[in-house]
Short mmCIF file of C-alpha atoms in Angstrom, two decimals:
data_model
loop_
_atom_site.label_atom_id
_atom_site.label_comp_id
_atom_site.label_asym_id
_atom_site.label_seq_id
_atom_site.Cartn_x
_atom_site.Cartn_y
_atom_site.Cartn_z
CA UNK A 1 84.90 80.01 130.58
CA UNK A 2 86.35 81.51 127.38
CA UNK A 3 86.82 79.65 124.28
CA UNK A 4 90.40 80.10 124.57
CA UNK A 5 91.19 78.75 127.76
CA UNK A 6 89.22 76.10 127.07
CA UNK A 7 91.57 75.46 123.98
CA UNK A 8 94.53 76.10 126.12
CA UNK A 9 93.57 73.25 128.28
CA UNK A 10 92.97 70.96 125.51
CA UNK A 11 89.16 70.86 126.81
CA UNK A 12 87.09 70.19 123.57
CA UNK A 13 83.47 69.62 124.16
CA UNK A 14 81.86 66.99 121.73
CA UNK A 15 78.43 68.01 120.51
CA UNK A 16 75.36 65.55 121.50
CA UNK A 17 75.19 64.11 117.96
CA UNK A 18 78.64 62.94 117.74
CA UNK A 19 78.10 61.85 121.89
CA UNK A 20 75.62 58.88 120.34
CA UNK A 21 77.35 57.96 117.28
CA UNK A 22 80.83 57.31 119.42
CA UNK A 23 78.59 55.60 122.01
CA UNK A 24 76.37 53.88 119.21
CA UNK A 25 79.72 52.85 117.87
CA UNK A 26 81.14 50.86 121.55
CA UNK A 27 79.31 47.87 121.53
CA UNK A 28 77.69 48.54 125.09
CA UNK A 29 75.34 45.96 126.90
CA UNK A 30 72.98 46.91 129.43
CA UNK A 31 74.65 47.02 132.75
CA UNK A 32 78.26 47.15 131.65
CA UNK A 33 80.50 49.54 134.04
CA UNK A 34 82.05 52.32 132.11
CA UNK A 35 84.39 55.26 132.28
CA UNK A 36 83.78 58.78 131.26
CA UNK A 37 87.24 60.13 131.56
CA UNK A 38 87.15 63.61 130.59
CA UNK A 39 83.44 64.02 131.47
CA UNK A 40 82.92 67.52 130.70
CA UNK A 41 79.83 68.83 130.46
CA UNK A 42 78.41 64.99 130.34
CA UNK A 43 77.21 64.93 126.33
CA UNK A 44 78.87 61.00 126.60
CA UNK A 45 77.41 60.45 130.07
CA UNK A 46 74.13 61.21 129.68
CA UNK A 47 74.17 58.86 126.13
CA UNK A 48 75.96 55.87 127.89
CA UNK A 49 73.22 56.45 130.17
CA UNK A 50 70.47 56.06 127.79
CA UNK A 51 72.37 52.38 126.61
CA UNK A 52 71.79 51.56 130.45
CA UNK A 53 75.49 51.57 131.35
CA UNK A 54 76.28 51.75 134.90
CA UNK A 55 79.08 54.71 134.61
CA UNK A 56 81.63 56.37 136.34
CA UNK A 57 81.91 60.25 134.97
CA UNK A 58 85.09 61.37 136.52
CA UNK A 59 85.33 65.43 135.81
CA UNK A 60 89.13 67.73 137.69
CA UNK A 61 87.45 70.82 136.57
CA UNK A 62 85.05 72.63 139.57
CA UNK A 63 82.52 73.91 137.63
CA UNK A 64 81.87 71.36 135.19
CA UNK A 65 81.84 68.22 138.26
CA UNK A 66 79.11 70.63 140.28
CA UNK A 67 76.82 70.52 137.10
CA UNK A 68 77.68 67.03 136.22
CA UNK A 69 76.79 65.81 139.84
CA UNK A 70 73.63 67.54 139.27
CA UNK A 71 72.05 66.15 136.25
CA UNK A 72 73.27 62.79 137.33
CA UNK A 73 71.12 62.88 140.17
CA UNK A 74 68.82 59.42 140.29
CA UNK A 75 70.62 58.29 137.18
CA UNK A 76 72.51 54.92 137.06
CA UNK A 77 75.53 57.00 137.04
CA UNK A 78 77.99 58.77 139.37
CA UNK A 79 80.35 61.69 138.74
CA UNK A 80 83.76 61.41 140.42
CA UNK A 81 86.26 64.95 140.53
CA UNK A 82 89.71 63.84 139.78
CA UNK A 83 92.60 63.85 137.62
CA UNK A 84 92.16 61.28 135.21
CA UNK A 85 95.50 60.71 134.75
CA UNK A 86 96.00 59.92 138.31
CA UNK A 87 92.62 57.66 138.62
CA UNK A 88 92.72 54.64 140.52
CA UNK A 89 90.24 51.95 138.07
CA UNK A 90 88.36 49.56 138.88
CA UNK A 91 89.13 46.24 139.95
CA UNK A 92 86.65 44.56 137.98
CA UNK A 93 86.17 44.62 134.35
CA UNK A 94 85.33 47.68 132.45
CA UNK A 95 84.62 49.80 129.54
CA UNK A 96 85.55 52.81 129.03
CA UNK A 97 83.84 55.94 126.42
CA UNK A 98 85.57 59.33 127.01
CA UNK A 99 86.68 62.29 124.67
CA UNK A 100 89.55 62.93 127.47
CA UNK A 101 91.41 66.51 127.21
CA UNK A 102 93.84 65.95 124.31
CA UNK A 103 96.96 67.11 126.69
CA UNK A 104 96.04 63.88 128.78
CA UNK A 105 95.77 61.56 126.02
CA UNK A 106 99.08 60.20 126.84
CA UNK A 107 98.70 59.73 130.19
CA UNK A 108 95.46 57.94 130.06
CA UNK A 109 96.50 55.42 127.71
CA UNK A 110 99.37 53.94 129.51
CA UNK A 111 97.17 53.56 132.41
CA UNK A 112 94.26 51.75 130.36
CA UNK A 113 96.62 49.15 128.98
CA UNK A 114 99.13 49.01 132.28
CA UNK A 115 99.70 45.19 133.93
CA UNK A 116 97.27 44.54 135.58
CA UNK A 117 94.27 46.74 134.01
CA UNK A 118 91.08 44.96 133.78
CA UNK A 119 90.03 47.10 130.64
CA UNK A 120 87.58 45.14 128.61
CA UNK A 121 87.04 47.58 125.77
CA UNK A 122 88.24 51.43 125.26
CA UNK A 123 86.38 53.82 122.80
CA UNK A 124 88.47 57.41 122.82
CA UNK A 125 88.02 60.54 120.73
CA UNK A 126 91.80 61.59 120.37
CA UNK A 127 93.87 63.03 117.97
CA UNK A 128 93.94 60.94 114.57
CA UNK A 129 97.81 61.43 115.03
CA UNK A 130 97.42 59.45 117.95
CA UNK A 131 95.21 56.79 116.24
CA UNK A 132 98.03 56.58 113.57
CA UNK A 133 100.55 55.83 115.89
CA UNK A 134 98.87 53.14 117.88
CA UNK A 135 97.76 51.21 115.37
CA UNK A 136 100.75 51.92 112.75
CA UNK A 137 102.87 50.07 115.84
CA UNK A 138 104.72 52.91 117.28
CA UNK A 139 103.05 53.44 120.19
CA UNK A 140 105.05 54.55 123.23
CA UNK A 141 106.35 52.03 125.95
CA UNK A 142 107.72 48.48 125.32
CA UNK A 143 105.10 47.42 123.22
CA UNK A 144 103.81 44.31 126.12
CA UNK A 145 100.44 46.22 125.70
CA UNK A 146 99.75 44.63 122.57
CA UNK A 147 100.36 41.37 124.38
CA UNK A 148 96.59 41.94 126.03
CA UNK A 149 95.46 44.54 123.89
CA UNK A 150 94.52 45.41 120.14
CA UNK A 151 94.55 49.00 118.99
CA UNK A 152 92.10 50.06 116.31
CA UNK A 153 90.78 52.93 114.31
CA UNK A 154 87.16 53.80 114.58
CA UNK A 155 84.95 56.72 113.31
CA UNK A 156 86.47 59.84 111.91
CA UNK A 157 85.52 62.96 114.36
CA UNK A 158 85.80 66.63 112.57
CA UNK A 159 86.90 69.50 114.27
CA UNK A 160 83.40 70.62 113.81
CA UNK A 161 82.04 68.28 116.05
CA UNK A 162 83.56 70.12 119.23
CA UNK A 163 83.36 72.91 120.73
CA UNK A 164 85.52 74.96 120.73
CA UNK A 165 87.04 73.51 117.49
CA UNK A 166 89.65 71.26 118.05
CA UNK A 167 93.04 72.23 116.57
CA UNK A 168 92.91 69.04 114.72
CA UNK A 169 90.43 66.33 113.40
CA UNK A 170 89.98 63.39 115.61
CA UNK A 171 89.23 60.21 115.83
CA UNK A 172 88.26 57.16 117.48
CA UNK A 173 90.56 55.18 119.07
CA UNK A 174 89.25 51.62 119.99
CA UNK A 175 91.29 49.38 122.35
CA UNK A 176 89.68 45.90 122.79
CA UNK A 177 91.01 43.13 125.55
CA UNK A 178 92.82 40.14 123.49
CA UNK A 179 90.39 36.80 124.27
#
């Protein structure tokens, strides 16, 4: 696939070094379910593997889900195609690591902070405007989120670290469950 269309998509790979620093970064225990949303290529999968999370790397695109599903093979880990804006989660408690396309962003966090989510802890390489905005207060809906939720920055992401280059820097977006 060309560089461009991957762009076009908003389909940024993150490079393996960057893949265990954001999963370094999550505060993972052994066992704990989590979410690749955005899977890719599986540079976060095969790292949240290596913590020994149990995880879910949902993948839309063909290509990408085929070579996923291969190198997950007799790994703790499953790769699910689907739209990961229109995902059905889990009913039990989980985590999720993902560097989701950027044109999804959106769309995947209302769902993580809906009613009735049972999102423990979310660790997202987005756009730092979107960072900004969710923890400057203005993020969209009618704010009940932050009822269950708190929004924080994490680690800085250069465009560098993807490929292609993203059109912007990113960061890390980390949503934590209230106690």
């Amino acid at each position: 696939m060309s560089e461009s269309l991957r762009a076009r998509w908003g389909w940024h790979q993150l490079s393996s070094p960057w893949a265990r620093r954001v999963v370094a970064d999550a505060d993972l225990r052994p066992g704990d379910l989590v979410l690749d949303l955005g899977a890719g290529t599986g540079a976060l999968t095969e790292e949240l593997v290596r913590v020994g999370a149990r995880v879910i790397a949902v993948e839309l695109h063909p290509a990408r889900y085929h070579e996923l599903r291969r190198q997950l093979q007799g790994k703790n880990a499953i790769a699910v195609r689907a739209d990961i804006r229109e995902l059905r989660l889990p009913r039990r408690p989980f985590h999720v690591v993902a560097n989701p396309p950027f044109s999804a962003t959106a769309a995947v966090l209302r769902r993580l902070v809906a009613p009735g989510s049972r999102l423990v802890r979310a660790d997202l390489v987005v756009p730092r405007h979107v960072v900004r905005r969710w923890t400057g207060g203005r993020a969209p809906g009618d704010g009940r989120w932050s009822w269950e939720f708190e929004a924080a920055a994490g680690r800085a992401v250069p465009r560098g670290a993807f490929r292609p280059p993203a059109p912007h820097d990113a960061m890390v977006l980390c949503i934590v469950r209230r106690p």
